Coordinates of C-alpha atoms in Angstrom, one line a residue:
X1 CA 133.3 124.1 92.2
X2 CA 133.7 121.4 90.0
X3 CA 131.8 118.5 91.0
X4 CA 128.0 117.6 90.6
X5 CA 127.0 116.0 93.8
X6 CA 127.2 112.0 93.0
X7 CA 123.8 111.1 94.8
X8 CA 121.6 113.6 92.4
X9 CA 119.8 115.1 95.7
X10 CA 117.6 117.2 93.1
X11 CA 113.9 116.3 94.1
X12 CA 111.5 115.1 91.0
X13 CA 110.4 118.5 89.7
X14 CA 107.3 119.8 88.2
X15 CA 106.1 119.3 84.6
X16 CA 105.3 122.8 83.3
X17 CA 107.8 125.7 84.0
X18 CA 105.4 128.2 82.5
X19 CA 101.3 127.6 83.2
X20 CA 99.8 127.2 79.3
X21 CA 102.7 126.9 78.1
X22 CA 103.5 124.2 74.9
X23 CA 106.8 123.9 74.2
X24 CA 106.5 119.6 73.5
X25 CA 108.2 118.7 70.3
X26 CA 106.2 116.4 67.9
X27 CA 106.9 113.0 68.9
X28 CA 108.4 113.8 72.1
X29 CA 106.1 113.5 75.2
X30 CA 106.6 114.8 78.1
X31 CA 105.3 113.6 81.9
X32 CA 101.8 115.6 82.8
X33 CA 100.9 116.6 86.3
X34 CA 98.6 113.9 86.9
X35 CA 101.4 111.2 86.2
X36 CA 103.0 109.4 89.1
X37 CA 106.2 110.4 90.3
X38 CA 105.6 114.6 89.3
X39 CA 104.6 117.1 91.3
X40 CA 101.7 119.1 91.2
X41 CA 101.3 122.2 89.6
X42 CA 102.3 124.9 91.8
X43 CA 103.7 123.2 94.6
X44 CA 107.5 123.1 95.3
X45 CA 109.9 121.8 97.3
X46 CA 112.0 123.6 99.9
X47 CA 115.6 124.6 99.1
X48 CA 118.4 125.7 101.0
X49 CA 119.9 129.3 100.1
X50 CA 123.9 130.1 100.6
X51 CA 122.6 131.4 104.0
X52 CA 120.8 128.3 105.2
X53 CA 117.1 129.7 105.0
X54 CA 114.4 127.4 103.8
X55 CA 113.2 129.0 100.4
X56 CA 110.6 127.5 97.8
X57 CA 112.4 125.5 95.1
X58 CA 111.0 127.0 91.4
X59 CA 109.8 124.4 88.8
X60 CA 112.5 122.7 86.7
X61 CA 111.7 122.3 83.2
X62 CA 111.6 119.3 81.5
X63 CA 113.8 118.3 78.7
X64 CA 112.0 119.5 75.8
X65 CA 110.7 122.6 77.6
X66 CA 114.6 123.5 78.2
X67 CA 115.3 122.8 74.5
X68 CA 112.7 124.8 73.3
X69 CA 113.4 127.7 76.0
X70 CA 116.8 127.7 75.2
X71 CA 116.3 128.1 71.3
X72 CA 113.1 130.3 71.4
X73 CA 115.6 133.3 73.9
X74 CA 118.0 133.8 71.0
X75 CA 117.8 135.8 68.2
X76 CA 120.0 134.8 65.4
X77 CA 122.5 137.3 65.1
X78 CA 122.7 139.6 61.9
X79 CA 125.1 139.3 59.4
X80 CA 128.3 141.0 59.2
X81 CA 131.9 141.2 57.7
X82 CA 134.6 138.8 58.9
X83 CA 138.4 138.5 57.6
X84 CA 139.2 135.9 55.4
X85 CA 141.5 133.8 58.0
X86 CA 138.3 133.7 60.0
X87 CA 135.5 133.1 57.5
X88 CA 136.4 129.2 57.2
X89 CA 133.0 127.2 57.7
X90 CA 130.9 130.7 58.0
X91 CA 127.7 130.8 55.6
X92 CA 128.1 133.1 53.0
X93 CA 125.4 136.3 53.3
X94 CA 126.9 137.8 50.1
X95 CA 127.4 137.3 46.5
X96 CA 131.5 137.0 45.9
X97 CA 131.5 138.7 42.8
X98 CA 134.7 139.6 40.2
X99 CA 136.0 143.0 41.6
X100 CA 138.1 143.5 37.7
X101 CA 138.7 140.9 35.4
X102 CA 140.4 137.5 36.4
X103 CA 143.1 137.2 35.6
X104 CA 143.1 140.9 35.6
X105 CA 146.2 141.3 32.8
X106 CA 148.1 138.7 30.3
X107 CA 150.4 136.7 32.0
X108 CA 152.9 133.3 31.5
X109 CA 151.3 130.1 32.1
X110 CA 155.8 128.8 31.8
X111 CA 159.0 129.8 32.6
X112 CA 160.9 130.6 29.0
X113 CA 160.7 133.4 26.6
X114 CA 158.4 135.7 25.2
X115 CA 157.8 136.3 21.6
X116 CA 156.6 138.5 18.9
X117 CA 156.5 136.1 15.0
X118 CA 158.4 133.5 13.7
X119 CA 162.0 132.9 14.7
X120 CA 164.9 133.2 15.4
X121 CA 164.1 135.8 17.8
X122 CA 166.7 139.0 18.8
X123 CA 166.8 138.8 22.9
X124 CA 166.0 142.0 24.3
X125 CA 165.4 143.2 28.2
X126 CA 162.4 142.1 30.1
X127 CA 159.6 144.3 30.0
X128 CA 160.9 145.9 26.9
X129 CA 157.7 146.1 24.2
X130 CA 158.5 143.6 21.4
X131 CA 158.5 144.1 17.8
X132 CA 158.4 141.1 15.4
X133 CA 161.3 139.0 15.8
X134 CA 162.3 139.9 19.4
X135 CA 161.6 138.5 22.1
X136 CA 162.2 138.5 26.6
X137 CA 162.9 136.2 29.2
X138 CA 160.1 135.7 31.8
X139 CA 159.4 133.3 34.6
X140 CA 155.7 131.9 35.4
X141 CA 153.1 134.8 36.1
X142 CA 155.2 137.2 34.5
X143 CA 152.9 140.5 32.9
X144 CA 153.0 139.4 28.9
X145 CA 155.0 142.9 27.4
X146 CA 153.3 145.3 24.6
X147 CA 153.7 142.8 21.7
X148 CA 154.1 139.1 22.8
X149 CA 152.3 136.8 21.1
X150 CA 153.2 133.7 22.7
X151 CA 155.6 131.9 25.1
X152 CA 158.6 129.5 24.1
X153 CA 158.9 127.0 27.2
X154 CA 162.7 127.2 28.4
X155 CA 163.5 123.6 27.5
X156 CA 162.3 124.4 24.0
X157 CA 164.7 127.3 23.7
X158 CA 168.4 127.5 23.0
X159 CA 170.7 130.1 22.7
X160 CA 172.9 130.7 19.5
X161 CA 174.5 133.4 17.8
X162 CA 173.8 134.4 14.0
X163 CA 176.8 135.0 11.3
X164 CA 177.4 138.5 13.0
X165 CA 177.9 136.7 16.0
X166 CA 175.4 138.7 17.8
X167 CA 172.9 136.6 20.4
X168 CA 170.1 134.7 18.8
X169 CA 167.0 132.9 20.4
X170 CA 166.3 129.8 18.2
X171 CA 163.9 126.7 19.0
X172 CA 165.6 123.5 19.7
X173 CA 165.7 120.9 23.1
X174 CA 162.1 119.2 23.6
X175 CA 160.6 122.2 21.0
X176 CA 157.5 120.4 18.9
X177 CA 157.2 121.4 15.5
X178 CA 155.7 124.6 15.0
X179 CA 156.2 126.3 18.6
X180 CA 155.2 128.3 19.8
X181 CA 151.7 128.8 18.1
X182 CA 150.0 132.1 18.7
X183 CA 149.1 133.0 22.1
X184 CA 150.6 129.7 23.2
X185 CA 151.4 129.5 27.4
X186 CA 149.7 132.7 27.5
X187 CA 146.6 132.9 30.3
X188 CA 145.0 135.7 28.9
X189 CA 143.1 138.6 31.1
X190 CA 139.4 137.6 32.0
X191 CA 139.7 134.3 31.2
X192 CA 138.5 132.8 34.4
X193 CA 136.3 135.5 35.3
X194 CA 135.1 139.0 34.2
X195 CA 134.5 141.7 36.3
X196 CA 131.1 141.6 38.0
X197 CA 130.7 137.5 37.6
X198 CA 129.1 135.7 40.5
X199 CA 132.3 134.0 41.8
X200 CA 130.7 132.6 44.9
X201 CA 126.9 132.5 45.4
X202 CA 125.3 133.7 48.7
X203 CA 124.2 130.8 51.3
X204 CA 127.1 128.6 50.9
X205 CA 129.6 127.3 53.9
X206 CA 132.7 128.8 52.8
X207 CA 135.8 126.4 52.4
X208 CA 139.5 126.7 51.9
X209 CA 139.0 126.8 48.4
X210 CA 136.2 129.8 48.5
X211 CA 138.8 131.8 50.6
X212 CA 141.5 131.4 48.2
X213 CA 139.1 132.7 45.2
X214 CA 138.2 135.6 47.3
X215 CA 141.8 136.2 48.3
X216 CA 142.3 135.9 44.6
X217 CA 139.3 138.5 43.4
X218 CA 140.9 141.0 45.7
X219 CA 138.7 140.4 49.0
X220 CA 140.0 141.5 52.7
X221 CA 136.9 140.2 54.5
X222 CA 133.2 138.7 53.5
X223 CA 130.1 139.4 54.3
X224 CA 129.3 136.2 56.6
X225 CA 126.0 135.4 58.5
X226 CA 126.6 135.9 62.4
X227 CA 128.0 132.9 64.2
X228 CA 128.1 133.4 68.1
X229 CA 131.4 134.0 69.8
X230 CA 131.6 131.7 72.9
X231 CA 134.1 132.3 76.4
X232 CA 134.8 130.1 78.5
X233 CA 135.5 130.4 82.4
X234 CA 136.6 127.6 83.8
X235 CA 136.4 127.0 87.5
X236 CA 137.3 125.3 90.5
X237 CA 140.8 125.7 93.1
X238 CA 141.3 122.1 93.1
X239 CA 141.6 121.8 89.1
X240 CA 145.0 120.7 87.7
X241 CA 146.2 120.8 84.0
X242 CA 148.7 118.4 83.7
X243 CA 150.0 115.0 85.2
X244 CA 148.1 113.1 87.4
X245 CA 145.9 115.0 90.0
X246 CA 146.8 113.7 93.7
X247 CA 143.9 113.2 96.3
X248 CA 141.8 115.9 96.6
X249 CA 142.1 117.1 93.5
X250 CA 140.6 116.4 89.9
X251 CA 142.3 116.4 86.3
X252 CA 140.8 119.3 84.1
X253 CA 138.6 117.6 81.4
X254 CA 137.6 120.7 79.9
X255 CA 140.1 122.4 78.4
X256 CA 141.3 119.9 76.2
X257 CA 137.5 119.2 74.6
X258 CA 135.3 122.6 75.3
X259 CA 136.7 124.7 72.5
X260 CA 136.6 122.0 70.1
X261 CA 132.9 120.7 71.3
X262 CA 131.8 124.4 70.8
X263 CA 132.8 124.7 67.1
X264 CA 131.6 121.0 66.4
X265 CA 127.8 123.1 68.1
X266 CA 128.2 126.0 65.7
X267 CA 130.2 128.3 67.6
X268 CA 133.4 130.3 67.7
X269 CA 136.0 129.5 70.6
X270 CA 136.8 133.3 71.7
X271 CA 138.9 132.2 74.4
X272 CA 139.2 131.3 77.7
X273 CA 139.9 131.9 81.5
X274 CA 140.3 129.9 84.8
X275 CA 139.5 131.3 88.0
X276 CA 139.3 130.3 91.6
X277 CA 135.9 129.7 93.5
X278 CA 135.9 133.2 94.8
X279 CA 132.7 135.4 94.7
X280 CA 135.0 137.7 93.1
X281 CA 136.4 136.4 90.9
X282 CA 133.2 135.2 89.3
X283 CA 132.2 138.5 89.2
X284 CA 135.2 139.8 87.3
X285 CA 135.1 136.8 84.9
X286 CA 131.5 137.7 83.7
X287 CA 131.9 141.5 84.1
X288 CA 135.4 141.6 81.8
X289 CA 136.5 141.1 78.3
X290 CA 139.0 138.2 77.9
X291 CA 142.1 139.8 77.9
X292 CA 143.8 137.7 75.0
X293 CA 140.9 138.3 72.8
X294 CA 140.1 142.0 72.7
X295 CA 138.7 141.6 69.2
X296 CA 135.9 138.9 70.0
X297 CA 133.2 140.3 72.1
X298 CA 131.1 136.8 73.6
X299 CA 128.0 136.3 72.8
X300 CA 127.7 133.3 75.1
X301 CA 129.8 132.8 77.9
X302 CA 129.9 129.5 79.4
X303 CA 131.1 128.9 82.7
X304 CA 132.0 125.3 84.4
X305 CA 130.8 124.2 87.9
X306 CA 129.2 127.2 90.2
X307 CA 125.7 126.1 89.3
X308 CA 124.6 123.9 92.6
X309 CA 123.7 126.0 96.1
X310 CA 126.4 126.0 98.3
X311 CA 128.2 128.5 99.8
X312 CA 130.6 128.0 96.9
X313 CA 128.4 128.6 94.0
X314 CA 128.6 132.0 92.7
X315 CA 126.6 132.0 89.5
X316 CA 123.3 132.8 90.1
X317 CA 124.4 135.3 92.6
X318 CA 127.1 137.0 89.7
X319 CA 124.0 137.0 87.3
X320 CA 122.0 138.8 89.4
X321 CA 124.6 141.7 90.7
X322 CA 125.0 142.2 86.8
X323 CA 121.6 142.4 86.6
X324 CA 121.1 139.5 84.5
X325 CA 117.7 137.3 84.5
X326 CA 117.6 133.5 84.4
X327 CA 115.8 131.3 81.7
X328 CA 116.4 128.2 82.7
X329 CA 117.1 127.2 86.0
X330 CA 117.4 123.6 86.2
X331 CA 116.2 120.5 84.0
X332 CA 114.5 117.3 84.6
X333 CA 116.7 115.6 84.0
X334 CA 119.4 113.0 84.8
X335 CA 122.8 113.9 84.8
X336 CA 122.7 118.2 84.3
X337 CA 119.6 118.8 86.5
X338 CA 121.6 122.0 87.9
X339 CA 122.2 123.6 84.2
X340 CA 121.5 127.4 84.3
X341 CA 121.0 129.5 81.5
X342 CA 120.8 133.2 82.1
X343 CA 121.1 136.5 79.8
X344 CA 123.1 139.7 80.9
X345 CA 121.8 143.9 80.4
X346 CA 124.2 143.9 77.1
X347 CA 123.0 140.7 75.8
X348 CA 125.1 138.0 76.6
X349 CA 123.9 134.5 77.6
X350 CA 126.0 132.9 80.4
X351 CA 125.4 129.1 80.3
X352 CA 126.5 127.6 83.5
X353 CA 127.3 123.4 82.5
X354 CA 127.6 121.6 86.2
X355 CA 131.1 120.5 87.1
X356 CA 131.3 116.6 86.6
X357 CA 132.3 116.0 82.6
X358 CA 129.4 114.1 82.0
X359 CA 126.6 115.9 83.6
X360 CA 128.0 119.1 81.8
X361 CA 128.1 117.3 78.4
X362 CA 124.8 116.2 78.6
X363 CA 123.6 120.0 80.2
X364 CA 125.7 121.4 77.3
X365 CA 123.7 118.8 74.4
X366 CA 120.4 119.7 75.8
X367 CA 120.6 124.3 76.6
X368 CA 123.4 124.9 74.8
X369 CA 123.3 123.3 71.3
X370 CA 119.8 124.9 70.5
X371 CA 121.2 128.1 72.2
X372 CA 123.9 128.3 69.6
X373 CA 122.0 127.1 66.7
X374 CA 119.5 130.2 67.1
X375 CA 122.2 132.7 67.2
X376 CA 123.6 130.8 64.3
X377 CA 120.7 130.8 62.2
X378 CA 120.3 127.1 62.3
X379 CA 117.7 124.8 63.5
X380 CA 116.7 123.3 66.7
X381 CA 118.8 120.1 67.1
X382 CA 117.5 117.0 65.0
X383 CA 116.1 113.8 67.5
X384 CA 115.7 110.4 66.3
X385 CA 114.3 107.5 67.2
X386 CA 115.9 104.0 67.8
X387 CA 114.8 101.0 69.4
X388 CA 115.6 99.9 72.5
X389 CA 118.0 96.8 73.1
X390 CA 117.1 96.9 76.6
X391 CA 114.3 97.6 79.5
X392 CA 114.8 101.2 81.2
X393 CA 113.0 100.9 84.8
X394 CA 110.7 104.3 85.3
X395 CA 112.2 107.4 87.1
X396 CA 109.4 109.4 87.7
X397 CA 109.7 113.2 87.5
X398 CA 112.5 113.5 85.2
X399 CA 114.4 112.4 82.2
X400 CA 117.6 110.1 81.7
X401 CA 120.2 110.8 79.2
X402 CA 122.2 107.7 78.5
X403 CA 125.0 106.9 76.3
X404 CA 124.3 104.3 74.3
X405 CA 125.8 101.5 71.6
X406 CA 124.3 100.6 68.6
X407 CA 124.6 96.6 68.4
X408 CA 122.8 95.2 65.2
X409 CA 120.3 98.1 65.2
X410 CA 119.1 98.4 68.7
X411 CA 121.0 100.9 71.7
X412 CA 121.9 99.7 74.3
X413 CA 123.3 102.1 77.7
X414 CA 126.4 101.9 77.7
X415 CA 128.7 101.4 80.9
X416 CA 130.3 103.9 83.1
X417 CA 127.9 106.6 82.5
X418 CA 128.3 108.2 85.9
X419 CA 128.1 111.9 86.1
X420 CA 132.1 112.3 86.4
X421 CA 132.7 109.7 84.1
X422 CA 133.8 110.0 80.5
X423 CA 134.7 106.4 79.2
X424 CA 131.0 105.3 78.9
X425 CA 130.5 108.5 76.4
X426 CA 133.4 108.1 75.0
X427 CA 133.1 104.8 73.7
X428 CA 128.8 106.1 72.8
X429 CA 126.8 106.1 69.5
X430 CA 124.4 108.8 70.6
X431 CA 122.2 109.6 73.7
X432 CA 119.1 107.8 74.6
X433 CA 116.3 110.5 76.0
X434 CA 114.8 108.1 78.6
X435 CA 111.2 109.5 79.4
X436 CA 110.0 108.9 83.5
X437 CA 108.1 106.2 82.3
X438 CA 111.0 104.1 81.1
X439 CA 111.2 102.0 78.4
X440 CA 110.8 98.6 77.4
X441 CA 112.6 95.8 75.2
X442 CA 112.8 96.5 71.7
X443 CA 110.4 100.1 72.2
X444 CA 111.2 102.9 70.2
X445 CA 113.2 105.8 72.2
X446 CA 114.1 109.4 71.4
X447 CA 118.1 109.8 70.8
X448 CA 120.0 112.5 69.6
X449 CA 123.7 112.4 67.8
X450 CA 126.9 113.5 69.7
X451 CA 128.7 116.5 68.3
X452 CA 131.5 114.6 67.3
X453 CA 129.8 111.5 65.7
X454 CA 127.2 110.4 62.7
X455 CA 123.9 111.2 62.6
X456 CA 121.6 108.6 63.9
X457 CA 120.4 106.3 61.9
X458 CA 116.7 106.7 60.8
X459 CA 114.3 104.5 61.6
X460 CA 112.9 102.1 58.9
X461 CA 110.1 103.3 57.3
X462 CA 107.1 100.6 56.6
X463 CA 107.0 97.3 57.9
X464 CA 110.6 95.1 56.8
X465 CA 110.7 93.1 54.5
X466 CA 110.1 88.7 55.4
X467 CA 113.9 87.2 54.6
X468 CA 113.3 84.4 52.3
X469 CA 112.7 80.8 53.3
X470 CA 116.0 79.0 52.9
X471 CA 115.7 75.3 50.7
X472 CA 116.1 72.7 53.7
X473 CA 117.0 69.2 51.6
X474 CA 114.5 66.7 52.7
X475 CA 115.9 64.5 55.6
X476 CA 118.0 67.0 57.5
X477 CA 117.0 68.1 60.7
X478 CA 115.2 71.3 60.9
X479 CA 117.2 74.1 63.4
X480 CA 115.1 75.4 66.4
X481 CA 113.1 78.1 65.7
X482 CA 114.4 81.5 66.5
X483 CA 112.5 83.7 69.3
X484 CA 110.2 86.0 68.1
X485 CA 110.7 89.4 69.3
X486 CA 113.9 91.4 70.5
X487 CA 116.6 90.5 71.4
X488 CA 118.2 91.8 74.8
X489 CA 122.1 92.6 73.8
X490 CA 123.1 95.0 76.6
X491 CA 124.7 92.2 78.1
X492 CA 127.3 92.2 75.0
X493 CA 128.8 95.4 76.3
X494 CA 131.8 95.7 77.8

């Protein structure tokens, strides 16, 4: 399936998924049991399983529980080697040292001739070692023969003939006086590096520029710390790729942007499938290897849509035939309550992100970017705090993540934020993380950056500094004092 259900039927869920548990982040709080609007420790609500049996409904965690869970079940993978045309962007575990010298034997830094003394020179054939007076054509990079001592650039050489009449290289054109000097448009061997010189040091994210040195020290592949591999299995019978869907069906919005999303997170696109919403073909699609991509075993596999309980949704089912375990199953949270996180018998995490775009962006921000920063050997996503250019009415029992606009330092939600939409997120700065509580006028909330955008800003530290008092000229009419306070602006968004 595709679809988060519009009307969020999730009940408010607990506020511990583990008794004794603390996972709370400093300066992020967290509903306790005793708060209005969350249920008691221990009690749950009854569910509906794909057979239509009443069964007790487990605790949800709350949004920093699920952060914390998610980054706290990976182990960041160990380091390994990784071909060059792969290694873009990967930290560097080991020292890129000089294999031999760099360059490792004299060449021509010009196109021209190679000498030996003072001319005129007699021409003699490439390669050939050159006594004094002699000298050999040769083209940029050429090996410098036995004997040269220096290069004469071709538009400073001209061709003549001596009284004999036999060929003679003389110096002539743009020549300046005295060329060529000794060793002259020569690069000699070892002048860039010598062989065992730290070339690259260990810890650094490797650019196109660190490839190219590597390629150029004679490297095939680096020694790279691990970076997870993700899948992706994209679902849903009613999912079109191209043109405009008709009723009854919906317009794929995860193709184009999950690959891309998953890099921007720290990971490596390793592919991807679509299937049906057949119970077997879910179970093939987390069973298999990607056919294309034989080379890249996943690390994570993350699956679209499948994660609500209908007869439709396989996932938790699939998990469990594999002999899988769930971490998270469900957050408290609004859009992505139904996000699952689960770990297979070899390893692999399968993060199921609900079906509506929204909802599975936000599911992805809060399980699967710490997910991916453990295995990568980063940490835990960074959250801010901004103030509010708004009042956020309470929703007790879970937490709201809203897109939001920055308008002259305060965020504002922005519009169409509905689980299916996109144009509200789109259009975003960040994401506000909305406690049950709510929040009020100009209050400071917790927001985090979107994969794809700037950090967010910092909050000021120590109190601002007065503006100076303007010089009013006696006579004219004072303005009207301004407000004190914020200033609502959400109604400035469009």
């Amino acid at each position: 399936m595709t679809a988060e259900p519009q009307s969020d039927p999730e009940v408010p869920p607990g506020s511990q998924a583990g008794a004794g548990a603390d996972t709370t982040e400093p300066g992020i709080s967290e509903p306790g049991p005793s708060e209005p609007g969350t249920s008691k420790p221990g009690t749950a609500e009854p569910d509906r399983t794909e057979e239509g049996h009443a069964a007790p409904h487990h605790l949800a965690h709350t949004w920093v529980e699920a952060r914390q869970a998610a980054f706290d079940a990976a182990t960041p993978i160990p380091p390994g080697p990784v071909a060059l045309r792969i290694a873009l962007g990967r930290k560097l575990d080991r020292d890129i040292v000089a294999l031999q010298d760099m360059p490792h034997y004299a060449s021509s830094a010009m196109d021209g001739w190679v000498v030996n003394g003072s001319g005129p020179w007699i021409p003699v054939e490439p390669g050939t070692r050159l006594a004094p007076h002699q000298a050999s054509p040769i083209a940029t990079g050429g090996l410098i023969p036995a004997g040269g001592k220096a290069v004469l650039r071709t538009e400073s050489a001209v061709l003549g003939r001596d009284d004999e009449g036999l060929p003679v290289l003389l110096t002539g054109g743009k020549a300046r006086p005295g060329e060529p000097r000794a060793g002259e448009h020569i690069r000699k061997a070892g002048e860039e590096a010598l062989e065992g010189d730290i070339l690259v040091k260990a810890g650094v994210e490797l650019n196109p520029a660190h490839l190219a040195l590597a390629a150029l020290a004679g490297y095939d592949e680096l020694q790279v710390q691990g970076k997870p591999v993700v899948r992706l299995v994209l679902t849903g019978s009613e999912v079109v790729e191209h043109g405009t869907p008709a009723p009854g069906q919906v317009r794929d919005t995860f193709g184009p942007q999950l690959p891309d999303v998953v890099g921007m997170l720290g990971g490596i696109p390793g592919g991807q499938q679509r299937i049906g919403d057949s119970y077997a073909e879910w179970l093939a699609a987390l069973e298999d290897v990607l056919p294309d991509a034989p080379d890249l075993p996943a690390d994570v596999v993350i699956t679209t849509g499948g994660t609500g309980r209908s007869g439709t949704d396989h996932l938790r089912r699939a998990v469990a035939d594999l002999g899988g375990r769930l971490i998270i199953d469900g957050v408290a949270m609004r859009p992505g309550h139904p996000v699952v996180l689960a770990e297979l018998p070899d390893g692999r995490f399968v993060l199921g992100l609900p079906g509506n775009p929204l909802a599975a962006m936000m599911a992805l921000s809060t399980v699967g970017a710490p997910l991916l920063a453990a295995l990568g050997h980063r940490g835990i996503p960074a959250v801010e705090e901004v103030p509010c250019g708004t009042m956020i009415e309470p929703d007790p029992g879970r937490t709201r993540l809203m897109p939001f606009r920055l308008l002259y330092g305060m965020a504002s939600p922005a519009q169409h934020t509905g689980p299916g939409m996109m144009r509200g997120l789109a259009a975003a700065d960040g994401v506000l993380v909305v406690p049950p509580h709510g929040v009020q006028l100009g209050e400071p909330v917790h927001a985090f950056a979107l994969p794809w955008g700037p950090p967010i800003p910092r909050a000021q530290e120590g109190p601002a500094k007065p503006k100076p008092r303007s010089n009013v000229r006696g006579g004219q009419p004072k303005g009207k004092p301004a407000a004190s306070g914020p200033v609502d602006w959400s109604a400035l968004l469009g």
